[in-house]
C-alpha atoms as one frame of an Amber mdcrd trajectory, in Angstrom:
protein
 -10.889 -14.466 -30.744  -8.511 -12.529 -28.570  -6.038 -13.607 -26.156  -5.916
 -11.804 -22.981  -2.125 -12.058 -21.541  -0.153 -11.213 -18.279   0.391  -7.135
 -18.496   3.558  -5.494 -17.920   3.614  -5.215 -13.863   6.045  -2.437 -13.342
   9.776  -2.100 -13.071  11.802  -5.221 -12.323   8.598  -7.434 -11.829   8.352
 -10.431 -13.920   5.814 -12.888 -12.310   2.710 -12.544 -10.449  -0.119 -14.812
  -8.902  -3.665 -15.276 -10.115  -5.374 -14.218  -7.106  -8.770 -13.957  -8.582
 -10.818 -14.420 -11.327 -13.679 -11.458 -11.213 -15.580 -13.460 -14.543 -16.377
 -16.683 -15.505 -16.223 -18.567 -18.576 -19.133 -17.511 -20.925 -20.232 -14.984
 -18.747 -20.691 -11.475 -20.794 -18.770  -8.524 -19.989 -18.389  -5.041 -21.120
 -15.254  -3.142 -22.196 -13.004  -2.143 -19.447 -14.559  -4.878 -16.744 -12.399
  -6.279 -14.510 -11.690 -10.006 -15.537  -8.958 -11.272 -13.147  -6.764  -9.694
 -10.139  -2.920 -10.539 -10.105  -0.976 -10.176  -6.928   2.466  -9.270  -7.328
   5.255  -8.656  -4.476   4.261  -4.913  -4.534   0.658  -4.204  -5.976  -2.295
  -5.928  -7.135  -2.973  -5.422 -10.955  -6.350  -5.835 -12.371  -6.912  -7.152
 -15.808  -9.570  -5.487 -17.740 -11.542  -6.777 -20.800 -10.187  -5.416 -23.829
 -13.863  -4.830 -25.081 -17.212  -6.160 -24.623 -17.353 -10.169 -24.943 -16.830
 -13.111 -22.876 -14.074 -15.449 -21.705 -14.208 -18.487 -23.575 -11.576 -20.364
 -21.741  -9.518 -19.619 -18.469  -6.079 -20.740 -19.116  -4.671 -19.738 -15.600
  -6.328 -20.757 -12.843  -6.453 -18.950  -9.220  -3.243 -19.620  -7.462  -1.395
 -19.971 -10.547   2.064 -18.338 -10.672   2.533 -16.337 -14.180   4.937 -14.388
 -15.767   4.568 -11.042 -17.937   3.032 -11.996 -21.360   1.888 -15.613 -20.240
  -1.634 -16.614 -21.693  -4.608 -15.817 -19.163  -7.453 -16.375 -20.856  -9.059
 -16.812 -24.599 -11.601 -14.116 -25.062 -14.506 -14.131 -27.566 -15.748 -10.742
 -28.546 -18.347 -12.175 -31.113 -19.686 -14.856 -28.925 -20.199 -12.409 -26.153
 -21.691  -9.698 -28.765 -24.435 -12.167 -28.514 -24.255 -12.538 -24.872 -24.230
  -8.913 -24.429 -26.874  -8.543 -26.938 -28.887 -11.399 -24.830 -28.915  -9.351
 -21.759 -29.758  -5.848 -23.794 -32.656  -7.606 -25.054 -33.850  -9.074 -21.750
 -36.307  -6.071 -21.475 -37.602  -6.777 -24.934 -39.060 -10.156 -24.493 -40.325
  -8.754 -21.065 -42.048  -5.903 -23.066 -44.350  -8.063 -25.147 -44.895  -9.982
 -22.057 -46.772  -7.285 -20.413 -48.680  -7.177 -24.071 -49.617 -10.531 -23.384
 -51.914  -9.959 -20.387 -52.844  -6.635 -21.967 -55.633  -8.529 -24.068 -56.716
  -9.808 -20.736 -56.779  -6.542 -19.566 -58.824  -5.215 -21.802 -61.542  -7.564
 -20.652 -62.331  -5.310 -17.639 -61.716  -2.191 -19.722 -62.212  -3.100 -23.270
 -60.449   0.125 -25.227 -57.876  -1.188 -27.325 -55.682   1.957 -26.678 -54.646
   0.559 -23.330 -52.360  -2.342 -24.594 -50.063   0.634 -26.339 -49.439   2.201
 -23.060 -48.338  -1.260 -21.237 -45.587  -1.612 -23.501 -44.474   1.968 -22.824
 -44.847   1.828 -19.231 -42.567  -1.611 -19.184 -39.876   0.258 -21.146 -38.239
   1.561 -18.133 -37.670  -1.923 -17.289 -33.896  -1.501 -18.484 -33.526  -0.135
 -15.359 -33.025  -3.408 -13.831 -30.143  -4.107 -16.324 -27.732  -2.666 -13.473
 -28.541  -6.187 -11.709 -25.293  -8.109 -13.437 -23.121  -5.352 -12.126 -23.986
  -6.590  -8.662 -21.699  -9.413  -6.916 -23.459 -12.420  -6.045 -24.646 -11.073
  -3.243 -26.744  -8.681  -4.804 -24.331  -5.885  -3.865 -22.338  -4.002  -6.326
 -18.960  -4.502  -5.315 -15.547  -4.468  -6.906 -13.618  -8.042  -6.916 -11.092
  -6.386  -3.915 -13.454  -5.225  -1.971 -15.272  -8.701  -1.835 -12.176 -10.517
  -1.363 -11.279  -8.133   1.650 -14.621  -8.870   3.144 -14.718 -12.459   2.824
 -11.019 -12.362   4.464 -12.473 -10.240   7.288 -15.632 -12.199   7.820 -17.577
  -9.090   6.901 -21.061  -9.306   5.037 -20.278  -7.050   2.321 -24.243  -6.060
   2.036 -23.795  -3.932   5.647 -20.724  -1.898   4.124 -22.023   1.675   2.493
 -20.381   1.930  -0.851 -19.061   5.469  -1.872 -18.348   4.510  -5.613 -20.309
   5.682  -8.573 -23.803   4.142  -8.341 -23.238   3.214  -4.535 -20.455   0.622
  -5.710 -18.351  -0.829  -2.592 -14.726  -0.353  -3.633 -11.832  -1.703  -1.461
 -11.397   1.717   0.708 -15.014   1.355   1.892 -14.255  -2.116   3.104 -10.706
  -1.300   4.530 -12.515   1.701   6.426 -14.751  -0.769   7.659 -12.040  -3.147
   8.986 -10.400  -1.644  11.972  -6.994  -2.331  12.605  -7.402  -5.162  15.307
 -10.154  -6.918  13.224  -7.969  -6.986  10.090  -5.120  -8.649  12.197  -7.750
 -11.042  13.400  -8.778 -11.831   9.960  -5.383 -13.177   9.139  -6.085 -15.912
  11.598  -9.550 -16.502  10.086  -8.597 -18.971   7.563  -7.576 -21.368  10.579
 -11.004 -20.827  12.252 -12.608 -22.906   9.329 -10.234 -25.691   9.556 -11.357
 -29.083   9.742 -11.187 -29.151  13.783  -7.316 -29.964  13.720  -4.865 -27.889
  15.372  -2.823 -26.656  12.333  -3.799 -25.031   9.297  -1.601 -25.093   6.366
  -1.751 -21.694   4.350  -0.108 -21.019   0.744   2.124 -17.627   1.182   0.710
 -15.144  -1.190   3.316 -13.804  -3.812   4.154 -10.618  -1.838   4.801 -12.273
   1.119   6.982 -14.584  -0.598   8.864 -11.665  -1.977   9.048  -9.884   1.340
  10.622 -13.056   2.787  13.152 -13.507  -0.365  14.353  -9.875  -0.233  14.777
 -10.048   3.469  17.170 -13.082   3.086  18.649 -11.941   0.209  19.472  -8.593
   2.243  21.186 -10.652   5.185  22.817 -12.769   2.714  24.396 -10.008   0.494
  25.491  -7.188   2.978  27.527  -7.415   5.976  24.640  -6.136   8.269  25.668
  -4.013  11.382  23.711  -2.007  13.826  24.537   1.101  16.046  22.035   2.733
  18.456  21.636   5.831  20.148  18.838   7.939  22.011  17.170  11.167  21.439
  15.577  13.653  23.809  12.378  14.585  21.986  11.390  17.516  24.260  12.382
  20.331  21.730  10.449  18.530  18.862   7.208  17.798  20.939   6.972  21.374
  22.068   7.871  22.569  18.170   4.763  20.190  17.354   2.588  21.320  20.503
   3.133  24.867  19.661   2.552  24.825  15.833   0.181  21.872  15.308  -3.120
  23.630  15.096  -1.856  26.438  13.137   0.096  24.108  10.505  -3.201  21.967
  10.342  -5.536  25.012   9.947  -3.422  26.786   7.351  -1.883  24.258   5.489
  -4.221  21.274   6.210  -1.465  19.000   7.239  -1.017  16.961  10.554   2.497
  17.767  12.142   3.930  14.173  13.108   7.382  13.893  14.282   8.253  11.786
  11.384   8.940  14.808   8.841  11.620  16.333  11.408  13.187  12.827  11.059
  13.061  12.630   7.175  14.423  16.498   6.978  17.556  15.679   9.868  18.180
  11.971   8.093  18.442  14.025   4.597  20.986  16.846   6.322  22.854  13.832
   7.746  22.884  11.934   4.483  24.125  15.312   2.790  27.343  14.950   5.274
  27.647  11.122   5.127  26.732  10.350   1.400  28.181   6.953   1.310  24.873
   5.892   3.538  22.928   6.884   0.983  25.122   4.915  -1.795  24.710   1.799
  -3.498  26.918  -1.244  -4.698  26.558  -2.241  -8.151  29.519  -5.078  -8.998
  32.933  -3.483  -8.131  31.299   0.103  -8.170  29.846   2.454  -5.889  26.954
   4.519  -6.817  26.650   7.868  -5.147  23.422   9.473  -5.252  22.866  13.082
  -5.245  19.492  12.834  -4.265  17.240  11.229  -1.327  14.150   9.266  -2.322
  13.305   8.778   1.316  11.532   5.176   1.637   8.789   5.254   4.484   8.064
   1.756   5.547   4.258   0.962   5.910   2.481  -1.696   7.502  -0.587  -2.276
   4.623  -2.983  -4.835   4.891  -1.205  -7.095   2.277   1.828  -6.650   4.041
   4.855  -4.597   4.432   5.507  -2.078   1.626   8.029   1.007   1.360   6.510
   3.954  -0.543   9.397   6.632  -1.011   9.079  10.325  -1.049  11.100  11.737
  -4.184  13.546  14.154  -3.937  12.992  14.919  -0.093  16.043  16.307   0.283
  15.075  19.606  -1.361  11.551  19.688   0.245  10.505  21.485   3.716   9.206
  19.992   6.648   5.828  21.006   5.890   5.857  19.534   2.260   7.533  16.201
   3.280   4.674  15.936   6.016   1.785  16.650   3.660   3.352  13.740   1.279
   3.986  11.384   3.656   0.308  11.569   4.551  -0.717  11.345   1.184   1.553
   8.157   0.069   0.618   6.398   3.530  -3.151   6.842   2.791  -2.426   5.252
  -0.994  -0.473   2.307   0.919  -3.483   1.569   3.274  -6.383   1.839   0.300
  -3.554  -0.311  -1.866  -3.709   2.330  -4.531   0.175   2.833  -4.903   1.645
   3.129  -8.187   5.120   1.371  -9.088   6.598   4.985  -9.129   5.675   5.285
  -5.579   7.453   1.748  -4.864  10.721   2.220  -6.929  13.821   4.191  -6.816
  14.355   4.842  -3.083  17.540   5.481  -1.760  17.412   5.467   1.922  14.619
   4.181   4.283  12.963   4.879   7.794  10.981   2.439   9.638   8.819   3.319
  12.669   8.041   0.346  14.742   7.172   2.783  17.634   3.362   2.994  16.362
   3.311  -0.609  17.228   4.835   0.029  20.781   8.482  -1.198  19.904  11.259
  -0.176  22.282  14.430  -1.327  20.604  14.863  -3.247  17.121  17.496  -4.074
  14.236  15.692  -3.151  11.208  16.851  -5.084   8.166  18.464  -3.212   5.306
  15.976  -2.523   2.324  18.427  -3.911   0.014  19.796  -2.640  -2.460  20.198
   0.310  -0.066  23.090   0.268   2.287  21.174   1.986   5.113  18.116   1.981
   7.037  16.981   4.224  10.408  14.519   2.403  13.041  12.742   4.502  15.025
  11.033   3.342  18.224   8.505   4.257  21.104   8.951   7.598  23.007   8.904
   6.620  26.273   9.454   9.192  29.633  12.888   8.091  31.269  15.052   9.741
  33.996  18.231  10.844  32.182  21.431  12.923  33.669  20.777  16.733  32.571
  23.660  19.281  33.810  24.364  16.918  36.784  20.494  16.576  37.550  18.335
  13.624  37.109  15.065  14.847  35.027  12.440  12.809  33.343  12.608  13.242
  29.701  10.664  11.728  26.671  13.258   9.773  24.916  13.440   7.724  21.997
  16.045   4.942  20.924  17.083   4.925  17.335  18.955   2.361  15.361  20.937
   2.534  12.226  21.602  -0.696  10.408  24.019  -0.428   7.505  25.964  -2.231
   5.093  29.399  -2.740   6.290  31.022  -3.281   2.879  31.015   0.352   2.026
  29.910   2.038   5.309  32.662   2.552   8.241  31.438   2.099  11.668  32.906
   5.935  12.383  30.478   7.287   9.756  27.714   5.324  10.871  28.009   6.399
  14.275  28.637  10.173  13.241  25.727  10.138  11.190  23.118   8.905  13.761
  24.721  11.614  16.313  24.273  14.309  13.566  20.409  13.341  13.206  20.372
  13.047  17.081  21.532  16.886  17.275  19.034  18.247  14.702  16.143  16.519
  16.181  17.288  17.843  19.753  17.888  21.445  18.043  14.931  21.515  15.320
  15.983  24.926  14.872  19.193  23.987  13.227  17.058  22.301  10.311  14.955
  25.406   9.664  17.666  27.827   9.343  20.015  25.476   7.492
């Protein structure tokens, strides 16, 4: 008898919620099959069967909060050996079965040799063995894919699987669910309510932790925000001129985000305190920039980071942003992606936000908020011109970041974005 326990969940993560059991008690499983899914505040962890067998008893029901090392289930490999043998031998009984009709078959054909070929033909019967793999719908799919499909109100049998053997995976379902439906899916739990005007729904572990972290940030920091605006004309012109060539030669879509990452890295080099961290009565100055990029994933906001962004060029930064954002949307982020960030950029402009005051990603001491680029009349050399303008906001921890440095940092970012050539020749 084995014990299945909560595995290590990653740096600084000690608890999770049992979100789903993929296997029932007594159901035969193969080594490596997913037994359960655990939701943490950052990622979903799949607990796999240590070897072939069956769950003899589930110790933590769905919705239970568990900690690293807690017992999830008792696992009986011997009992399942019999169960697995039973499933493997399913074709065996069916093999003799055809030989039963074989005697009646000889009546018309008489020759005894006919029965032997019959069992031989029934040998391929094991092909249906994959049947246990499909979900309850008769479609082979991963637990995460089924959960997302259920939440979104999608019939998983209509989703084309790209996994091995046609298995429907989580990315397949996410690709099927367009952004608007995903948002409407969030309200789906209220539809099947009991006809009342309100629905009570338990917060997920991730949502609770996001709430706790945001509250902790406000309670633990002297939060202050300064604003400026940036003329995006130069960056837009450069992108328009280089976009097609870069995509063709480098395979990278040239958005404006890599320019901001590069500009912020250079500004942080000039004002290192904004890339620092408070530890007790000490200040930790970091001689590197792990740039956090806030991404809105289906399970909530996540902030993966680009390691050593200060040492990378705009094209490489753009490539890594694209890769990490894709992993975030597909739920494939690793703990390394999500830990170690030193500064964060969040872009509310993709949703149409014009101005906001971003909350510091504690224990960092600064976060830059980008917003929608909008044509506005501005005074240029005594003339009024229409320019594509973006408001930017720097929220910072006033305990160690002086207002003067925060303002100068934002002005430096503005200067670099308005004259991107300065970034390329520095």
